[in-house]
GROMACS .gro file of C-alpha atoms in nm:
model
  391
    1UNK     CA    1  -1.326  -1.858   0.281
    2UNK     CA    2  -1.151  -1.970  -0.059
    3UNK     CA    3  -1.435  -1.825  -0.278
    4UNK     CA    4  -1.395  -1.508  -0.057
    5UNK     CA    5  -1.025  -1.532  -0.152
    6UNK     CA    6  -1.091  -1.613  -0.519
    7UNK     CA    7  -1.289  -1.322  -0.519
    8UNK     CA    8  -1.069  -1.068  -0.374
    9UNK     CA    9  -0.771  -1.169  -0.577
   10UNK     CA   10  -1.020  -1.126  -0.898
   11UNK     CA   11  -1.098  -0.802  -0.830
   12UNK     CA   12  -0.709  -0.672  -0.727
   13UNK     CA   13  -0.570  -0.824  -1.058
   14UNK     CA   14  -0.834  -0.582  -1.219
   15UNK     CA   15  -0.757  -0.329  -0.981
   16UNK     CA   16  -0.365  -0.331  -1.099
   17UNK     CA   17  -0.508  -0.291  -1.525
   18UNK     CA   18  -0.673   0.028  -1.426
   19UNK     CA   19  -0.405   0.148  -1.195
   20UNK     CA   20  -0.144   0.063  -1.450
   21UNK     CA   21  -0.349   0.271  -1.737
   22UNK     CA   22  -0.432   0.587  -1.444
   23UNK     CA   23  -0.028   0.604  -1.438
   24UNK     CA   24   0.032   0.628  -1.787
   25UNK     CA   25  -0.285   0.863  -1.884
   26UNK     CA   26  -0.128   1.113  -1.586
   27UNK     CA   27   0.265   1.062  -1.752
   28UNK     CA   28   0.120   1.126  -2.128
   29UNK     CA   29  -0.130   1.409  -1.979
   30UNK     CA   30   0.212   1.579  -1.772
   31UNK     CA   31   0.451   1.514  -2.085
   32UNK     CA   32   0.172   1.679  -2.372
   33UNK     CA   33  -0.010   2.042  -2.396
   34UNK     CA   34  -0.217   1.927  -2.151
   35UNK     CA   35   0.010   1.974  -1.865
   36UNK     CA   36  -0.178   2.277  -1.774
   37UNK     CA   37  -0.515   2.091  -1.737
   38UNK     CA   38  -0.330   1.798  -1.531
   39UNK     CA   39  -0.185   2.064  -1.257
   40UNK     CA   40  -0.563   2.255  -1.269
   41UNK     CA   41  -0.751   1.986  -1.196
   42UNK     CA   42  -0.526   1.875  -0.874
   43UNK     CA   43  -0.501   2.259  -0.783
   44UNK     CA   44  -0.872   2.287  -0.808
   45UNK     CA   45  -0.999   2.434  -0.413
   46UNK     CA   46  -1.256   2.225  -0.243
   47UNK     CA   47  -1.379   2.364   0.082
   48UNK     CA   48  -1.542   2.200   0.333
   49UNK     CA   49  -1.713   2.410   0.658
   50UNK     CA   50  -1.897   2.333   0.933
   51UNK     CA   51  -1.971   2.612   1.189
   52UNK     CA   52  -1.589   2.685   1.283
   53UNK     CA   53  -1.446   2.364   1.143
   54UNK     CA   54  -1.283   2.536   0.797
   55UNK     CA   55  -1.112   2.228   0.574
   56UNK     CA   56  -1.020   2.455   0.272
   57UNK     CA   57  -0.714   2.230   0.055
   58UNK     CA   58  -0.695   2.180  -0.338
   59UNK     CA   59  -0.834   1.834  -0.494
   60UNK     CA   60  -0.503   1.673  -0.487
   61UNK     CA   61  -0.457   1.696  -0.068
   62UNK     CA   62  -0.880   1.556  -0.011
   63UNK     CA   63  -0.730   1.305  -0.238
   64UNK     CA   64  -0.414   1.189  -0.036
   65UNK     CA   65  -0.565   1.275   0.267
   66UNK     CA   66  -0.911   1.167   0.266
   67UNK     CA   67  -0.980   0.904   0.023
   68UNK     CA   68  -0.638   0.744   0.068
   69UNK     CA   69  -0.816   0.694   0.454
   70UNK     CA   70  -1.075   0.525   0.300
   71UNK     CA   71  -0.844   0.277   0.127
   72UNK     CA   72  -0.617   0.250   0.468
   73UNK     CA   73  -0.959   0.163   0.650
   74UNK     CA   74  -1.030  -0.095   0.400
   75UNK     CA   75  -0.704  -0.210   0.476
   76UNK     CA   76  -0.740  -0.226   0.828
   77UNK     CA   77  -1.064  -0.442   0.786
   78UNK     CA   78  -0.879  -0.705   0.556
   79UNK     CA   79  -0.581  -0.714   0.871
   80UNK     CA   80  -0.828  -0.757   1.106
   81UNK     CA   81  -0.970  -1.007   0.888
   82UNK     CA   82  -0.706  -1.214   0.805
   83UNK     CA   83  -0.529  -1.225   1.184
   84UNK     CA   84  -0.885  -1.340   1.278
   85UNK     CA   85  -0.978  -1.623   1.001
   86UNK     CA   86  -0.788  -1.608   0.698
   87UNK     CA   87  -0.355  -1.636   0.614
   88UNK     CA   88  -0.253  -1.486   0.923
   89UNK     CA   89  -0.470  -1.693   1.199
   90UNK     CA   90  -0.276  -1.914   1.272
   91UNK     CA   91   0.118  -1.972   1.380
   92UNK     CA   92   0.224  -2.215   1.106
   93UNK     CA   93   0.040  -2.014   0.839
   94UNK     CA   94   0.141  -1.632   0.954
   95UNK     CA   95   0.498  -1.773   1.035
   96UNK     CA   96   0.647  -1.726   0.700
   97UNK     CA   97   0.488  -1.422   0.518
   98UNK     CA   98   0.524  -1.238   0.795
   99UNK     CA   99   0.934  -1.331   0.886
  100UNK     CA  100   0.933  -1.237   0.509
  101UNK     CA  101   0.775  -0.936   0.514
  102UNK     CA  102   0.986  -0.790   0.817
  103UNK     CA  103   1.277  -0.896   0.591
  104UNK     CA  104   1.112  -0.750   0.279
  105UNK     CA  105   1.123  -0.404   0.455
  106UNK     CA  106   1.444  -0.411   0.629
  107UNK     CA  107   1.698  -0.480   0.353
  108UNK     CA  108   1.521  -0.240   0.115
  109UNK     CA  109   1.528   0.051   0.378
  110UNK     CA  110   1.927  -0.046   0.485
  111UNK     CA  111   2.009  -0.057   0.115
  112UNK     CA  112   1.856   0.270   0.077
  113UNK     CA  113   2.048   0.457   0.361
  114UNK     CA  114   2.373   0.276   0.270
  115UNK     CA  115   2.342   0.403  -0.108
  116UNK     CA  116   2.209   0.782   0.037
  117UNK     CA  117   2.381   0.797   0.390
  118UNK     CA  118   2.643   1.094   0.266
  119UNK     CA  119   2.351   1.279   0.174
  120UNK     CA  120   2.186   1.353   0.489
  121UNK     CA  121   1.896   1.550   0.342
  122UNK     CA  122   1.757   1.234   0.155
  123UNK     CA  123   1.807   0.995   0.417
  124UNK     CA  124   1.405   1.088   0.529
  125UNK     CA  125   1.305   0.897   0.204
  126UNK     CA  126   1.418   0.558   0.385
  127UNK     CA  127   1.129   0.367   0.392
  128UNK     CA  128   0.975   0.457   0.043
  129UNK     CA  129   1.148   0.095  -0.095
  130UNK     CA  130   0.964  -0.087   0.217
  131UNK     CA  131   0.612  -0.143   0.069
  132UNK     CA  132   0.466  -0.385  -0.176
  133UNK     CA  133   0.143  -0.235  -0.397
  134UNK     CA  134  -0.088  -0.531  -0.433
  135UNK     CA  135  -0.305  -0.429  -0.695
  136UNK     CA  136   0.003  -0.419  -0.937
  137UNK     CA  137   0.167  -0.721  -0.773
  138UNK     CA  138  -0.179  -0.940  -0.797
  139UNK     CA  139  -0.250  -0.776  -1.136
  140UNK     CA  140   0.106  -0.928  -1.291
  141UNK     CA  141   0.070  -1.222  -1.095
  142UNK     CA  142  -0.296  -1.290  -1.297
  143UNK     CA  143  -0.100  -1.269  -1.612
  144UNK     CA  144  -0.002  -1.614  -1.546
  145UNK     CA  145  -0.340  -1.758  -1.463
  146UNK     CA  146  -0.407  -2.067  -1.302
  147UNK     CA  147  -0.104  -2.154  -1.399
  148UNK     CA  148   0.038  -2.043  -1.057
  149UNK     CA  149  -0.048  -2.178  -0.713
  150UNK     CA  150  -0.328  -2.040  -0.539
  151UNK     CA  151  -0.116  -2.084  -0.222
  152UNK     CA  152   0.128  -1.831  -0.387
  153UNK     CA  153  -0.112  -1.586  -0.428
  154UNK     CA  154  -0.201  -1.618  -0.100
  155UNK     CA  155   0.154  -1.611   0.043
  156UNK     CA  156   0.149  -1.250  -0.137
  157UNK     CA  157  -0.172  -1.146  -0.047
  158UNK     CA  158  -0.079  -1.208   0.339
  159UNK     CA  159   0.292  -1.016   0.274
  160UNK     CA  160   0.158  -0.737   0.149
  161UNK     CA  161  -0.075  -0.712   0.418
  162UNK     CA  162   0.176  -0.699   0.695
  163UNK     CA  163   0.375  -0.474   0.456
  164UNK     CA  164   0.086  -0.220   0.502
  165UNK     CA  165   0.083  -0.276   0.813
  166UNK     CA  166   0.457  -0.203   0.867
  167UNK     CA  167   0.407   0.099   0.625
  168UNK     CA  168   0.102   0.230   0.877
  169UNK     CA  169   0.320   0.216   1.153
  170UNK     CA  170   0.615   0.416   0.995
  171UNK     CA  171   0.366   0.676   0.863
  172UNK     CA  172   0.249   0.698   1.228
  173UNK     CA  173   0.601   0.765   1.430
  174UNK     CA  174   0.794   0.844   1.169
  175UNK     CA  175   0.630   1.102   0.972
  176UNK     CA  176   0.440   1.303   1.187
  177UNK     CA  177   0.598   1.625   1.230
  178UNK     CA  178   0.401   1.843   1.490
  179UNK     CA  179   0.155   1.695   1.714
  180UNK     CA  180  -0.146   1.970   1.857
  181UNK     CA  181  -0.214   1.832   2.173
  182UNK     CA  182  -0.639   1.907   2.181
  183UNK     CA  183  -0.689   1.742   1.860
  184UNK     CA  184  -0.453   1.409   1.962
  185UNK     CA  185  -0.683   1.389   2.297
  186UNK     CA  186  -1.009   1.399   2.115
  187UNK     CA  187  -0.854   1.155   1.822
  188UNK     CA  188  -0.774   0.930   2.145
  189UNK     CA  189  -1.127   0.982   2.317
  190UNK     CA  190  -1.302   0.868   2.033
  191UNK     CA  191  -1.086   0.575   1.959
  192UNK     CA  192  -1.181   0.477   2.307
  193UNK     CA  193  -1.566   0.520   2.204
  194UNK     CA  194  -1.526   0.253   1.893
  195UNK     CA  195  -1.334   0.056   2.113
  196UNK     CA  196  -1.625   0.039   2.372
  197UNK     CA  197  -1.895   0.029   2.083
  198UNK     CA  198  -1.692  -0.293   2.019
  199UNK     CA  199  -1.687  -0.466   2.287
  200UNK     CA  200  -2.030  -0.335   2.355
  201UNK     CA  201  -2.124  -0.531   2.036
  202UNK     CA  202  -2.293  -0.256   1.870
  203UNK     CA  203  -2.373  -0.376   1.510
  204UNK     CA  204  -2.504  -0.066   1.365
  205UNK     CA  205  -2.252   0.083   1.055
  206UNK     CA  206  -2.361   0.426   1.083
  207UNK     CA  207  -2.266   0.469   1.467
  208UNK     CA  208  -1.902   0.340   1.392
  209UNK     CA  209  -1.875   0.560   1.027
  210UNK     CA  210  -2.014   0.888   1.207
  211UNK     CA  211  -1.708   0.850   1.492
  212UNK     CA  212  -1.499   0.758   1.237
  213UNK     CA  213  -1.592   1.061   1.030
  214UNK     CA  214  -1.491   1.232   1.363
  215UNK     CA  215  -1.196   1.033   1.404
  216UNK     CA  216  -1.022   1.147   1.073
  217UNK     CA  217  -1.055   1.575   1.136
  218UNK     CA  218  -0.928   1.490   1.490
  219UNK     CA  219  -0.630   1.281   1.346
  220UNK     CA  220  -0.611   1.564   1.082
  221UNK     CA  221  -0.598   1.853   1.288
  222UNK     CA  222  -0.323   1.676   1.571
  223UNK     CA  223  -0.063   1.632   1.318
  224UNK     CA  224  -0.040   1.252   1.241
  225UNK     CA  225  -0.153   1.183   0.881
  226UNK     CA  226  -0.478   1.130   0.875
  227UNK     CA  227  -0.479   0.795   0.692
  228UNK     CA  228  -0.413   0.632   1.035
  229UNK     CA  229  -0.770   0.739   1.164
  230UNK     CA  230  -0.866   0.496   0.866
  231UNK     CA  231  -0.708   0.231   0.993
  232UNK     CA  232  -0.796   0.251   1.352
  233UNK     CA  233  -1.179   0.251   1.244
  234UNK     CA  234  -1.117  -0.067   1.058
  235UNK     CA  235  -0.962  -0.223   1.380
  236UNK     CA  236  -1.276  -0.103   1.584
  237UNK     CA  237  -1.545  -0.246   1.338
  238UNK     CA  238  -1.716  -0.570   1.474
  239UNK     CA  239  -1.644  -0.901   1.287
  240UNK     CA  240  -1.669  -1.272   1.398
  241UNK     CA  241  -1.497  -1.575   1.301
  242UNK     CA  242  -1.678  -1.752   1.039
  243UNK     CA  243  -1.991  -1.549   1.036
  244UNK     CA  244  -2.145  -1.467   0.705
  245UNK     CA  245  -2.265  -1.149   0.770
  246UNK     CA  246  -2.105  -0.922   0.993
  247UNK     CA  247  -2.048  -0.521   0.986
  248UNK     CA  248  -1.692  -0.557   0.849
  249UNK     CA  249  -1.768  -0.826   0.583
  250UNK     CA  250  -2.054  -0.566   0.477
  251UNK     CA  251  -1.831  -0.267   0.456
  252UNK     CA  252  -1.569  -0.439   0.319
  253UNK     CA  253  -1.782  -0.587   0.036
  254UNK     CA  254  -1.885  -0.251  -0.040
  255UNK     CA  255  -1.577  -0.027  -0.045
  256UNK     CA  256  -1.388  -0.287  -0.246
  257UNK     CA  257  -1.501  -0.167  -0.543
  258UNK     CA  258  -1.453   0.190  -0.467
  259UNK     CA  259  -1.112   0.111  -0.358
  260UNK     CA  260  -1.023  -0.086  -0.643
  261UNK     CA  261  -1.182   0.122  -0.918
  262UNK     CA  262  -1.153   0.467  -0.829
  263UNK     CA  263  -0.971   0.532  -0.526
  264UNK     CA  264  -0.644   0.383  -0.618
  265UNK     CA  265  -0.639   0.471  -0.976
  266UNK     CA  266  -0.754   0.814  -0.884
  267UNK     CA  267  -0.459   0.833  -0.640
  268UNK     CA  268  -0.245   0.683  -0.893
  269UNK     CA  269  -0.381   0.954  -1.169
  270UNK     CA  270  -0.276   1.198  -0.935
  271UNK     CA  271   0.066   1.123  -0.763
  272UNK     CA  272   0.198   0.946  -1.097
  273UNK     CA  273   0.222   1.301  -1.288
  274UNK     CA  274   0.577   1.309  -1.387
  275UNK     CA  275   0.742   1.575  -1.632
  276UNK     CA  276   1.030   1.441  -1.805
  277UNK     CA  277   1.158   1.791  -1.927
  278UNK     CA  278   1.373   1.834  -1.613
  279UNK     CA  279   1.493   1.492  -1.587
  280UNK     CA  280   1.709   1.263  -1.753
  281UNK     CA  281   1.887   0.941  -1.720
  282UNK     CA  282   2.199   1.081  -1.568
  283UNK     CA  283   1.977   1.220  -1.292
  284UNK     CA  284   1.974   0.817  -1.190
  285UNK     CA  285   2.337   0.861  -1.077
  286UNK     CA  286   2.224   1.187  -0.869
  287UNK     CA  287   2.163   0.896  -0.541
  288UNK     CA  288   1.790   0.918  -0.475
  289UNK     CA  289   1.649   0.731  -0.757
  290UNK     CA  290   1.928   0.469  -0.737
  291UNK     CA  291   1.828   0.439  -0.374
  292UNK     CA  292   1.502   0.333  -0.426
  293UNK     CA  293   1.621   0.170  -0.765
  294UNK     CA  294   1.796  -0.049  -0.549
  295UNK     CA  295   1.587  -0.080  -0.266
  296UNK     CA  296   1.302  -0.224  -0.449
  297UNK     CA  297   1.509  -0.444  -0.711
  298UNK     CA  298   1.731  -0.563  -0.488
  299UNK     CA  299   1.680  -0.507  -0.147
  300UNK     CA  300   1.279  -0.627  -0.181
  301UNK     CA  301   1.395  -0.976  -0.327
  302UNK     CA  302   1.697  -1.025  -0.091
  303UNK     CA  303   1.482  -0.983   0.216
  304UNK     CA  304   1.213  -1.191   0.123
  305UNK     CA  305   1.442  -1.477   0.004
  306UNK     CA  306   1.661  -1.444   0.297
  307UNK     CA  307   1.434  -1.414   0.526
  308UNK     CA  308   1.242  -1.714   0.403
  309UNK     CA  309   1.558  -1.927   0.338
  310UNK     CA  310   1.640  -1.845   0.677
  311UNK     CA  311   1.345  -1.949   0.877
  312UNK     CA  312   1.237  -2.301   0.623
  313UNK     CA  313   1.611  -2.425   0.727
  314UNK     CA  314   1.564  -2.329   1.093
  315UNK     CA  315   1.229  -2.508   1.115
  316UNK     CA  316   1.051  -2.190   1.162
  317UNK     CA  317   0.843  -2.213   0.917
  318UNK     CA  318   0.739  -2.405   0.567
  319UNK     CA  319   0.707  -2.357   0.264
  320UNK     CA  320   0.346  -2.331   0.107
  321UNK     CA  321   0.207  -2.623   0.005
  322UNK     CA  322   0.300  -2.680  -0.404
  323UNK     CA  323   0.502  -2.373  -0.406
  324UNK     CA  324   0.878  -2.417  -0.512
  325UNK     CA  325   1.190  -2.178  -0.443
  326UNK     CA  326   1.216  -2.074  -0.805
  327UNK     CA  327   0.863  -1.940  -0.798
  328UNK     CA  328   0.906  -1.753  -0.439
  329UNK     CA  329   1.203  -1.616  -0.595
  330UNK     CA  330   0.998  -1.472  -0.878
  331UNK     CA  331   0.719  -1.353  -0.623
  332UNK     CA  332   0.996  -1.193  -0.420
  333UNK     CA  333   1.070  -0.950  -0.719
  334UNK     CA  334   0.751  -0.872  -0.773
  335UNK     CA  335   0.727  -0.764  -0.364
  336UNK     CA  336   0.976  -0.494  -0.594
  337UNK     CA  337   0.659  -0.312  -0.731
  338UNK     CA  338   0.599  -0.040  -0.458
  339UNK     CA  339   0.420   0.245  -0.695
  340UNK     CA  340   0.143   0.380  -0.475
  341UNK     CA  341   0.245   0.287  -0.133
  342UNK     CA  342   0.647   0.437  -0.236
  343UNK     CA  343   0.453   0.700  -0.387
  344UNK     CA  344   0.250   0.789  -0.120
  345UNK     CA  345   0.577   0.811   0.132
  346UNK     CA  346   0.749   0.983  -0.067
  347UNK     CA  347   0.485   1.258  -0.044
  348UNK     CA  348   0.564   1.242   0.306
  349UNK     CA  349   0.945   1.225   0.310
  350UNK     CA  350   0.972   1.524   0.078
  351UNK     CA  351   0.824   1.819  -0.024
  352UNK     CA  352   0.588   1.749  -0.313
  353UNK     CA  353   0.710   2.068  -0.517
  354UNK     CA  354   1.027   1.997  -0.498
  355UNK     CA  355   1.265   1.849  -0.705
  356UNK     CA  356   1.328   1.505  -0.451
  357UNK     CA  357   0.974   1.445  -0.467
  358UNK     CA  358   1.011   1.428  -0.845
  359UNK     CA  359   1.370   1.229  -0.863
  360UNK     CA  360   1.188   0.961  -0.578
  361UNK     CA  361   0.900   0.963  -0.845
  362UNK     CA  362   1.137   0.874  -1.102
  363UNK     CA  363   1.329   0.630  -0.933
  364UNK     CA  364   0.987   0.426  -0.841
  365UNK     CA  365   0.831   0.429  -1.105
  366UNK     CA  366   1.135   0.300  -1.322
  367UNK     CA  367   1.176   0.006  -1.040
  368UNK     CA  368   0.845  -0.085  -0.965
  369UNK     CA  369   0.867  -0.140  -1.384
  370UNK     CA  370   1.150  -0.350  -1.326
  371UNK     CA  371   1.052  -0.534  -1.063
  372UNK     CA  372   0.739  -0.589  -1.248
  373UNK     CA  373   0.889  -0.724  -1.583
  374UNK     CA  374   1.184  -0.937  -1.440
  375UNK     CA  375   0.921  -1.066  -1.150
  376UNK     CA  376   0.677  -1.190  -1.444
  377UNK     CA  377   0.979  -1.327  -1.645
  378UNK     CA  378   1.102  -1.542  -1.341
  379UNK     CA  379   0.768  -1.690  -1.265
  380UNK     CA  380   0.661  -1.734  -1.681
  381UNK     CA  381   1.021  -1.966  -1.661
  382UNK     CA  382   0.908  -2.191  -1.376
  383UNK     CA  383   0.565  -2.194  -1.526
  384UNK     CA  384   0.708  -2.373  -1.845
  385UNK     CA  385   0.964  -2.600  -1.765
  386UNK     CA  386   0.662  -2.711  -1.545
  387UNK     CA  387   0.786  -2.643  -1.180
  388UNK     CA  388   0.546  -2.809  -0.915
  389UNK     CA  389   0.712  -2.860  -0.562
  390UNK     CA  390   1.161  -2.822  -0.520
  391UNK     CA  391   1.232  -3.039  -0.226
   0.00000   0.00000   0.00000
């Protein structure tokens, strides 16, 4: 289990380099005479048909709406993973990254609506602060080396998670506009069918990746983003405790990669496309960037610390083992880097061609930066005045 950890920490640190450089290659490409190419290539049509099934959207909706499943089912697998044998298995070691996880999304969302409540046609954008990206988080965190706790990386690998997990479940009753009735029943017939494949203990990949193919046009079609059908088919794939080779470990194993090397960056490439010729720093003072400003700088940290503060002096919980307050409070602003996950709600919360979409683009990508830089800052202080354990 720790070399499996090890492992997966290794390859998100990458992961956050390459997102990082996707980001800035999309702002120079936006911001040059190559804007033209940038807007082509996401506008590009890609048609997919199958008797009378027509899927006919440009490159930049397969992108949000079908690999981003992939990544959401690979993020299913790791909750299903880690509830089973890994941070979140037990009590005493779920207790406190997940009491700080509910925190780190409720003070950044209340934050948010107290900073944008008079302006009641931004107030949709309320959870874009909630989530924590942990490729970038891990990825600043490796700056640091082994000069940080591996039970603090752990402690953020295992808040993040139930971050996504909190983000899933927004996406699912928050932003779903319309539902289409026929589609929602067959999206709920054939998550009965993985459920029984399950239990059944079918092994075989293929049978749970063919209703899962299924799974996401249903989910597309009935009006709930389709991402979800990801996460449902990561849920449904089989996986024991302790067992070295399962169907999940397998799948997992191989979509990491692909996850981690081109589906985030890709999504990254294609979301982080800002133009700065309509914008300038005033436009922070317009409410929606400070929102989110705030909500991730502030609100992220508070709720975290809080939270945790809160539940260590009530005997809720503990603190992980060789892990002091002055480096959770430096983790806790880098839970402030939300970049694809804000990103990616935004896109939901707002009209991508319009100009909120680009003001909540602005406002995360300036805090996640900030979040990122004071974050590493905190923790490069309590690295060398040679912080251990605060009692």
């Amino acid at each position: 289990m720790v070399s499996l950890v090890k492992r997966f920490l290794h390859l998100e640190a990458a992961s956050g380099v390459i997102l990082f450089c996707a980001a800035i290659l999309a702002l120079l490409m936006v911001n040059s005479p190559w804007q033209s190419f940038y807007h082509a290539f996401l506008e590009l049509p890609l048609q997919l048909r199958i008797g009378e099934l027509d899927l006919h959207k440009p490159l930049l909706l397969w992108i949000n709406d079908g690999l981003m499943a992939i990544f959401f089912l690979l993020v299913g697998m790791e909750i299903k993973r880690e509830m089973q044998e890994g941070s979140l298995s037990s009590l005493r070691q779920a207790s406190l990254p997940v009491i700080a996880a509910i925190g780190g999304m409720v003070f950044p969302a209340l934050l948010y609506w107290l900073v944008i409540r008079e302006h009641t046609e931004l107030t949709s954008g309320w959870a874009i602060p909630m989530a924590t990206d942990i490729a970038f988080a891990l990825g600043v965190l490796s700056l640091l080396g082994s000069r940080i706790p591996t039970a603090l990386k752990v402690f953020l690998l295992a808040l993040a998670i139930i971050d996504d997990l909190g983000a899933i479940m927004v996406i699912a009753l928050v932003y779903t506009e319309e539902l289409h009735l026929l589609p929602l029943a067959i999206a709920a017939g054939l998550s009965v069918m993985l459920l029984i494949a399950n239990r059944m203990r079918v092994m075989h990949l293929g049978v749970y990746l063919l209703l899962g193919a299924f799974l996401w046009v249903a989910v597309l079609k009935s009006g709930i983003h389709a991402t979800i059908a990801g996460v449902i088919l990561g849920f449904a794939i089989p996986h024991r405790r302790a067992h070295p080779d399962t169907p999940l470990r397998r799948l997992e194993h191989q979509l990491h990669p692909w996850s981690s090397y081109f589906i985030l960056p890709l999504f990254a490439f294609a979301n982080a496309g800002l133009s700065f010729d309509n914008l300038s720093w005033s436009d922070l003072g317009s409410g929606l960037p400070l929102a989110i400003i705030i909500g991730l700088l502030v609100g992220k940290p508070l709720g975290v610390l809080l939270t945790c503060w809160s539940a260590v002096k009530g005997g809720l919980a503990v603190l992980p083992n060789n892990v002091s307050w002055r480096q959770l409070s430096g983790l806790a602003v880098l839970c402030g880097i939300g970049f694809t996950m804000s990103i990616f709600i935004a896109g939901l919360a707002f009209d991508t061609t319009g100009t909120h979409f680009e003001l909540a683009r602005f406002g995360i990508l300036l805090g996640s930066l900030l979040a990122a830089v004071f974050g590493y800052s905190l923790l490069c202080r309590t690295v060398r005045t040679g912080l251990i354990k605060e009692q």
